[in-house]
PDB file of C-alpha atoms in Angstrom:
ATOM      1  CA  UNK A   1      16.674  71.743 128.360  1.00  0.00           C
ATOM      2  CA  UNK A   2      20.215  73.028 128.540  1.00  0.00           C
ATOM      3  CA  UNK A   3      23.219  70.728 128.574  1.00  0.00           C
ATOM      4  CA  UNK A   4      26.518  71.682 130.112  1.00  0.00           C
ATOM      5  CA  UNK A   5      29.845  70.418 128.963  1.00  0.00           C
ATOM      6  CA  UNK A   6      32.043  68.793 131.579  1.00  0.00           C
ATOM      7  CA  UNK A   7      35.186  68.795 129.456  1.00  0.00           C
ATOM      8  CA  UNK A   8      37.870  71.318 130.381  1.00  0.00           C
ATOM      9  CA  UNK A   9      38.682  74.268 128.110  1.00  0.00           C
ATOM     10  CA  UNK A  10      41.248  73.491 125.416  1.00  0.00           C
ATOM     11  CA  UNK A  11      43.910  75.549 127.202  1.00  0.00           C
ATOM     12  CA  UNK A  12      43.663  73.306 130.276  1.00  0.00           C
ATOM     13  CA  UNK A  13      44.064  69.959 128.533  1.00  0.00           C
ATOM     14  CA  UNK A  14      46.818  67.680 129.772  1.00  0.00           C
ATOM     15  CA  UNK A  15      49.234  66.240 127.238  1.00  0.00           C
ATOM     16  CA  UNK A  16      51.562  63.304 127.744  1.00  0.00           C
ATOM     17  CA  UNK A  17      55.263  63.337 126.867  1.00  0.00           C
ATOM     18  CA  UNK A  18      55.015  61.975 123.287  1.00  0.00           C
ATOM     19  CA  UNK A  19      52.601  64.801 122.403  1.00  0.00           C
ATOM     20  CA  UNK A  20      54.888  67.365 124.060  1.00  0.00           C
ATOM     21  CA  UNK A  21      57.909  66.098 122.133  1.00  0.00           C
ATOM     22  CA  UNK A  22      55.921  66.238 118.885  1.00  0.00           C
ATOM     23  CA  UNK A  23      55.594  70.007 119.448  1.00  0.00           C
ATOM     24  CA  UNK A  24      58.986  70.748 121.054  1.00  0.00           C
ATOM     25  CA  UNK A  25      61.925  69.505 118.941  1.00  0.00           C
ATOM     26  CA  UNK A  26      64.136  68.117 121.726  1.00  0.00           C
ATOM     27  CA  UNK A  27      64.944  64.604 122.875  1.00  0.00           C
ATOM     28  CA  UNK A  28      63.179  62.934 125.785  1.00  0.00           C
ATOM     29  CA  UNK A  29      66.314  63.179 127.929  1.00  0.00           C
ATOM     30  CA  UNK A  30      66.785  66.878 127.121  1.00  0.00           C
ATOM     31  CA  UNK A  31      63.137  67.608 127.952  1.00  0.00           C
ATOM     32  CA  UNK A  32      63.236  65.789 131.298  1.00  0.00           C
ATOM     33  CA  UNK A  33      66.542  67.451 132.227  1.00  0.00           C
ATOM     34  CA  UNK A  34      65.037  70.846 131.357  1.00  0.00           C
ATOM     35  CA  UNK A  35      62.027  70.106 133.569  1.00  0.00           C
ATOM     36  CA  UNK A  36      64.334  69.179 136.479  1.00  0.00           C
ATOM     37  CA  UNK A  37      66.391  72.358 135.958  1.00  0.00           C
ATOM     38  CA  UNK A  38      63.292  74.570 135.677  1.00  0.00           C
ATOM     39  CA  UNK A  39      63.790  75.579 132.031  1.00  0.00           C
ATOM     40  CA  UNK A  40      60.589  73.798 130.987  1.00  0.00           C
ATOM     41  CA  UNK A  41      57.165  73.622 132.690  1.00  0.00           C
ATOM     42  CA  UNK A  42      56.789  71.140 135.545  1.00  0.00           C
ATOM     43  CA  UNK A  43      54.866  67.928 135.031  1.00  0.00           C
ATOM     44  CA  UNK A  44      51.602  67.110 136.713  1.00  0.00           C
ATOM     45  CA  UNK A  45      51.808  63.647 138.249  1.00  0.00           C
ATOM     46  CA  UNK A  46      48.936  61.392 137.190  1.00  0.00           C
ATOM     47  CA  UNK A  47      50.239  58.316 138.957  1.00  0.00           C
ATOM     48  CA  UNK A  48      53.461  56.597 140.015  1.00  0.00           C
ATOM     49  CA  UNK A  49      54.822  56.384 136.468  1.00  0.00           C
ATOM     50  CA  UNK A  50      52.512  58.770 134.628  1.00  0.00           C
ATOM     51  CA  UNK A  51      52.917  62.493 134.095  1.00  0.00           C
ATOM     52  CA  UNK A  52      51.429  65.125 131.825  1.00  0.00           C
ATOM     53  CA  UNK A  53      51.862  68.807 131.067  1.00  0.00           C
ATOM     54  CA  UNK A  54      49.279  71.564 130.685  1.00  0.00           C
ATOM     55  CA  UNK A  55      48.708  72.341 127.030  1.00  0.00           C
ATOM     56  CA  UNK A  56      48.568  76.042 127.926  1.00  0.00           C
ATOM     57  CA  UNK A  57      52.088  75.834 129.439  1.00  0.00           C
ATOM     58  CA  UNK A  58      53.420  74.174 126.282  1.00  0.00           C
ATOM     59  CA  UNK A  59      51.751  76.870 124.144  1.00  0.00           C
ATOM     60  CA  UNK A  60      53.369  79.598 126.291  1.00  0.00           C
ATOM     61  CA  UNK A  61      56.766  77.892 126.004  1.00  0.00           C
ATOM     62  CA  UNK A  62      56.475  77.778 122.210  1.00  0.00           C
ATOM     63  CA  UNK A  63      55.506  81.472 122.095  1.00  0.00           C
ATOM     64  CA  UNK A  64      58.364  82.387 124.434  1.00  0.00           C
ATOM     65  CA  UNK A  65      55.967  83.579 127.127  1.00  0.00           C
ATOM     66  CA  UNK A  66      56.585  80.835 129.715  1.00  0.00           C
ATOM     67  CA  UNK A  67      58.511  82.024 132.745  1.00  0.00           C
ATOM     68  CA  UNK A  68      60.063  79.947 135.486  1.00  0.00           C
ATOM     69  CA  UNK A  69      57.792  80.176 138.553  1.00  0.00           C
ATOM     70  CA  UNK A  70      59.490  81.698 141.571  1.00  0.00           C
TER      71      UNK A  70
END
């Protein structure tokens, strides 16, 4: 019998703001301003007061490969 994994690939994991800020050395206010201005990847809304970012987008930002979507 074969089992299939239902978890997403590691590149598609969603990370919340504290985890993002642990990897990107900026303040919370600077990060959120950068998201609003398009310098940083957009958040994915999880609820009214909850947001997360794709781990793959954060990895690209760290490597300098993330580009502002047009």
